[in-house]
């Protein structure tokens, strides 16, 4: 899916964990409007990486179900931190999010 095809709702559905979905909604709601495109681009990139990995994940699940072990050639590196880092805005400062009209 191309970046322009993503909506906040589609991003929300594409994220596999409730914590990441909650972070997306927090980012959308607390990011200054001028920084929002960069934040959403980061989330779209993360969602695209997850979508690209889906066939490999499904194959590993099937292998595990059939044989009880993961495939020998499967790379099992936790990339959660990388994906979350990629959702960070490319410009702007997240520390400004506390500013509001309150």
mmCIF file with all atom_site columns, C-alpha atoms in Angstrom:
data_model
loop_
_atom_site.group_PDB
_atom_site.id
_atom_site.type_symbol
_atom_site.label_atom_id
_atom_site.label_alt_id
_atom_site.label_comp_id
_atom_site.label_asym_id
_atom_site.label_entity_id
_atom_site.label_seq_id
_atom_site.pdbx_PDB_ins_code
_atom_site.Cartn_x
_atom_site.Cartn_y
_atom_site.Cartn_z
_atom_site.occupancy
_atom_site.B_iso_or_equiv
_atom_site.pdbx_formal_charge
_atom_site.auth_seq_id
_atom_site.auth_comp_id
_atom_site.auth_asym_id
_atom_site.auth_atom_id
_atom_site.pdbx_PDB_model_num
ATOM 1   C CA . UNK A 1 1   ? 0.000  0.000   0.000  1.00 0.00 ? 1   UNK A CA 1
ATOM 2   C CA . UNK A 1 2   ? 1.392  3.378   -0.971 1.00 0.00 ? 2   UNK A CA 1
ATOM 3   C CA . UNK A 1 3   ? 1.806  6.142   1.610  1.00 0.00 ? 3   UNK A CA 1
ATOM 4   C CA . UNK A 1 4   ? -1.039 8.125   0.075  1.00 0.00 ? 4   UNK A CA 1
ATOM 5   C CA . UNK A 1 5   ? -3.451 5.192   0.553  1.00 0.00 ? 5   UNK A CA 1
ATOM 6   C CA . UNK A 1 6   ? -3.070 5.176   4.353  1.00 0.00 ? 6   UNK A CA 1
ATOM 7   C CA . UNK A 1 7   ? -5.631 6.743   6.653  1.00 0.00 ? 7   UNK A CA 1
ATOM 8   C CA . UNK A 1 8   ? -5.385 6.931   10.433 1.00 0.00 ? 8   UNK A CA 1
ATOM 9   C CA . UNK A 1 9   ? -8.023 4.201   10.630 1.00 0.00 ? 9   UNK A CA 1
ATOM 10  C CA . UNK A 1 10  ? -6.114 1.903   8.232  1.00 0.00 ? 10  UNK A CA 1
ATOM 11  C CA . UNK A 1 11  ? -2.896 2.511   10.160 1.00 0.00 ? 11  UNK A CA 1
ATOM 12  C CA . UNK A 1 12  ? -4.705 1.679   13.391 1.00 0.00 ? 12  UNK A CA 1
ATOM 13  C CA . UNK A 1 13  ? -5.994 -1.617  11.960 1.00 0.00 ? 13  UNK A CA 1
ATOM 14  C CA . UNK A 1 14  ? -2.585 -2.528  10.485 1.00 0.00 ? 14  UNK A CA 1
ATOM 15  C CA . UNK A 1 15  ? -0.760 -2.267  13.808 1.00 0.00 ? 15  UNK A CA 1
ATOM 16  C CA . UNK A 1 16  ? -0.635 -5.636  15.563 1.00 0.00 ? 16  UNK A CA 1
ATOM 17  C CA . UNK A 1 17  ? -0.459 -4.572  19.197 1.00 0.00 ? 17  UNK A CA 1
ATOM 18  C CA . UNK A 1 18  ? -2.768 -2.462  21.323 1.00 0.00 ? 18  UNK A CA 1
ATOM 19  C CA . UNK A 1 19  ? 0.189  -0.481  22.694 1.00 0.00 ? 19  UNK A CA 1
ATOM 20  C CA . UNK A 1 20  ? 1.273  0.597   19.208 1.00 0.00 ? 20  UNK A CA 1
ATOM 21  C CA . UNK A 1 21  ? -2.317 1.433   18.242 1.00 0.00 ? 21  UNK A CA 1
ATOM 22  C CA . UNK A 1 22  ? -2.657 3.543   21.379 1.00 0.00 ? 22  UNK A CA 1
ATOM 23  C CA . UNK A 1 23  ? 0.641  5.294   20.629 1.00 0.00 ? 23  UNK A CA 1
ATOM 24  C CA . UNK A 1 24  ? -0.562 6.090   17.102 1.00 0.00 ? 24  UNK A CA 1
ATOM 25  C CA . UNK A 1 25  ? -3.731 7.697   18.440 1.00 0.00 ? 25  UNK A CA 1
ATOM 26  C CA . UNK A 1 26  ? -1.771 9.601   21.071 1.00 0.00 ? 26  UNK A CA 1
ATOM 27  C CA . UNK A 1 27  ? 0.658  10.853  18.426 1.00 0.00 ? 27  UNK A CA 1
ATOM 28  C CA . UNK A 1 28  ? -2.172 11.952  16.125 1.00 0.00 ? 28  UNK A CA 1
ATOM 29  C CA . UNK A 1 29  ? -3.990 13.755  18.916 1.00 0.00 ? 29  UNK A CA 1
ATOM 30  C CA . UNK A 1 30  ? -1.006 15.458  20.565 1.00 0.00 ? 30  UNK A CA 1
ATOM 31  C CA . UNK A 1 31  ? 1.184  16.396  17.607 1.00 0.00 ? 31  UNK A CA 1
ATOM 32  C CA . UNK A 1 32  ? 1.068  20.017  16.465 1.00 0.00 ? 32  UNK A CA 1
ATOM 33  C CA . UNK A 1 33  ? -0.775 20.160  13.167 1.00 0.00 ? 33  UNK A CA 1
ATOM 34  C CA . UNK A 1 34  ? 2.277  21.385  11.229 1.00 0.00 ? 34  UNK A CA 1
ATOM 35  C CA . UNK A 1 35  ? 4.236  18.308  12.374 1.00 0.00 ? 35  UNK A CA 1
ATOM 36  C CA . UNK A 1 36  ? 1.439  15.816  11.703 1.00 0.00 ? 36  UNK A CA 1
ATOM 37  C CA . UNK A 1 37  ? 2.446  14.881  8.121  1.00 0.00 ? 37  UNK A CA 1
ATOM 38  C CA . UNK A 1 38  ? 5.912  13.764  9.281  1.00 0.00 ? 38  UNK A CA 1
ATOM 39  C CA . UNK A 1 39  ? 4.441  11.774  12.169 1.00 0.00 ? 39  UNK A CA 1
ATOM 40  C CA . UNK A 1 40  ? 1.928  10.055  9.893  1.00 0.00 ? 40  UNK A CA 1
ATOM 41  C CA . UNK A 1 41  ? 4.653  9.296   7.336  1.00 0.00 ? 41  UNK A CA 1
ATOM 42  C CA . UNK A 1 42  ? 6.593  7.533   10.083 1.00 0.00 ? 42  UNK A CA 1
ATOM 43  C CA . UNK A 1 43  ? 3.589  5.445   11.080 1.00 0.00 ? 43  UNK A CA 1
ATOM 44  C CA . UNK A 1 44  ? 2.844  4.629   7.411  1.00 0.00 ? 44  UNK A CA 1
ATOM 45  C CA . UNK A 1 45  ? 6.423  3.448   6.942  1.00 0.00 ? 45  UNK A CA 1
ATOM 46  C CA . UNK A 1 46  ? 6.165  1.232   10.027 1.00 0.00 ? 46  UNK A CA 1
ATOM 47  C CA . UNK A 1 47  ? 2.851  -0.216  8.834  1.00 0.00 ? 47  UNK A CA 1
ATOM 48  C CA . UNK A 1 48  ? 4.314  -0.906  5.382  1.00 0.00 ? 48  UNK A CA 1
ATOM 49  C CA . UNK A 1 49  ? 7.231  -2.783  6.977  1.00 0.00 ? 49  UNK A CA 1
ATOM 50  C CA . UNK A 1 50  ? 4.798  -4.891  8.975  1.00 0.00 ? 50  UNK A CA 1
ATOM 51  C CA . UNK A 1 51  ? 2.659  -5.572  5.909  1.00 0.00 ? 51  UNK A CA 1
ATOM 52  C CA . UNK A 1 52  ? 5.742  -6.608  3.924  1.00 0.00 ? 52  UNK A CA 1
ATOM 53  C CA . UNK A 1 53  ? 6.705  -9.057  6.684  1.00 0.00 ? 53  UNK A CA 1
ATOM 54  C CA . UNK A 1 54  ? 3.229  -10.631 6.868  1.00 0.00 ? 54  UNK A CA 1
ATOM 55  C CA . UNK A 1 55  ? 3.903  -13.501 4.382  1.00 0.00 ? 55  UNK A CA 1
ATOM 56  C CA . UNK A 1 56  ? 7.046  -14.508 6.278  1.00 0.00 ? 56  UNK A CA 1
ATOM 57  C CA . UNK A 1 57  ? 5.198  -14.342 9.595  1.00 0.00 ? 57  UNK A CA 1
ATOM 58  C CA . UNK A 1 58  ? 2.341  -16.472 8.277  1.00 0.00 ? 58  UNK A CA 1
ATOM 59  C CA . UNK A 1 59  ? 4.786  -19.032 6.847  1.00 0.00 ? 59  UNK A CA 1
ATOM 60  C CA . UNK A 1 60  ? 6.596  -19.208 10.194 1.00 0.00 ? 60  UNK A CA 1
ATOM 61  C CA . UNK A 1 61  ? 3.276  -19.709 12.007 1.00 0.00 ? 61  UNK A CA 1
ATOM 62  C CA . UNK A 1 62  ? 2.318  -22.531 9.654  1.00 0.00 ? 62  UNK A CA 1
ATOM 63  C CA . UNK A 1 63  ? 5.743  -24.167 10.077 1.00 0.00 ? 63  UNK A CA 1
ATOM 64  C CA . UNK A 1 64  ? 5.484  -23.864 13.864 1.00 0.00 ? 64  UNK A CA 1
ATOM 65  C CA . UNK A 1 65  ? 1.995  -25.369 13.886 1.00 0.00 ? 65  UNK A CA 1
ATOM 66  C CA . UNK A 1 66  ? 3.066  -28.272 11.694 1.00 0.00 ? 66  UNK A CA 1
ATOM 67  C CA . UNK A 1 67  ? 6.489  -29.036 13.203 1.00 0.00 ? 67  UNK A CA 1
ATOM 68  C CA . UNK A 1 68  ? 6.428  -27.404 16.638 1.00 0.00 ? 68  UNK A CA 1
ATOM 69  C CA . UNK A 1 69  ? 9.564  -25.308 15.971 1.00 0.00 ? 69  UNK A CA 1
ATOM 70  C CA . UNK A 1 70  ? 10.381 -22.203 14.001 1.00 0.00 ? 70  UNK A CA 1
ATOM 71  C CA . UNK A 1 71  ? 12.121 -22.679 10.636 1.00 0.00 ? 71  UNK A CA 1
ATOM 72  C CA . UNK A 1 72  ? 15.922 -22.925 10.941 1.00 0.00 ? 72  UNK A CA 1
ATOM 73  C CA . UNK A 1 73  ? 16.489 -20.177 8.387  1.00 0.00 ? 73  UNK A CA 1
ATOM 74  C CA . UNK A 1 74  ? 14.139 -17.702 10.063 1.00 0.00 ? 74  UNK A CA 1
ATOM 75  C CA . UNK A 1 75  ? 15.767 -14.554 11.398 1.00 0.00 ? 75  UNK A CA 1
ATOM 76  C CA . UNK A 1 76  ? 14.291 -14.014 14.858 1.00 0.00 ? 76  UNK A CA 1
ATOM 77  C CA . UNK A 1 77  ? 15.563 -10.566 15.696 1.00 0.00 ? 77  UNK A CA 1
ATOM 78  C CA . UNK A 1 78  ? 13.192 -8.339  17.668 1.00 0.00 ? 78  UNK A CA 1
ATOM 79  C CA . UNK A 1 79  ? 12.811 -5.177  15.597 1.00 0.00 ? 79  UNK A CA 1
ATOM 80  C CA . UNK A 1 80  ? 10.160 -3.541  17.764 1.00 0.00 ? 80  UNK A CA 1
ATOM 81  C CA . UNK A 1 81  ? 12.517 -0.727  18.768 1.00 0.00 ? 81  UNK A CA 1
ATOM 82  C CA . UNK A 1 82  ? 13.414 -0.113  15.111 1.00 0.00 ? 82  UNK A CA 1
ATOM 83  C CA . UNK A 1 83  ? 9.753  0.091   14.076 1.00 0.00 ? 83  UNK A CA 1
ATOM 84  C CA . UNK A 1 84  ? 8.899  2.425   16.945 1.00 0.00 ? 84  UNK A CA 1
ATOM 85  C CA . UNK A 1 85  ? 11.940 4.603   16.160 1.00 0.00 ? 85  UNK A CA 1
ATOM 86  C CA . UNK A 1 86  ? 10.754 4.844   12.568 1.00 0.00 ? 86  UNK A CA 1
ATOM 87  C CA . UNK A 1 87  ? 7.428  6.272   13.741 1.00 0.00 ? 87  UNK A CA 1
ATOM 88  C CA . UNK A 1 88  ? 9.220  9.268   15.281 1.00 0.00 ? 88  UNK A CA 1
ATOM 89  C CA . UNK A 1 89  ? 8.688  12.513  13.403 1.00 0.00 ? 89  UNK A CA 1
ATOM 90  C CA . UNK A 1 90  ? 11.363 13.294  10.847 1.00 0.00 ? 90  UNK A CA 1
ATOM 91  C CA . UNK A 1 91  ? 11.293 16.977  11.808 1.00 0.00 ? 91  UNK A CA 1
ATOM 92  C CA . UNK A 1 92  ? 9.966  18.969  14.718 1.00 0.00 ? 92  UNK A CA 1
ATOM 93  C CA . UNK A 1 93  ? 10.330 18.177  18.385 1.00 0.00 ? 93  UNK A CA 1
ATOM 94  C CA . UNK A 1 94  ? 8.174  15.694  20.280 1.00 0.00 ? 94  UNK A CA 1
ATOM 95  C CA . UNK A 1 95  ? 8.862  17.637  23.479 1.00 0.00 ? 95  UNK A CA 1
ATOM 96  C CA . UNK A 1 96  ? 6.565  20.381  22.209 1.00 0.00 ? 96  UNK A CA 1
ATOM 97  C CA . UNK A 1 97  ? 3.538  18.091  22.483 1.00 0.00 ? 97  UNK A CA 1
ATOM 98  C CA . UNK A 1 98  ? 2.769  19.197  25.998 1.00 0.00 ? 98  UNK A CA 1
ATOM 99  C CA . UNK A 1 99  ? 1.791  22.621  24.743 1.00 0.00 ? 99  UNK A CA 1
ATOM 100 C CA . UNK A 1 100 ? -1.883 23.046  24.392 1.00 0.00 ? 100 UNK A CA 1
ATOM 101 C CA . UNK A 1 101 ? -4.680 25.541  24.628 1.00 0.00 ? 101 UNK A CA 1
ATOM 102 C CA . UNK A 1 102 ? -5.628 24.406  28.139 1.00 0.00 ? 102 UNK A CA 1
#
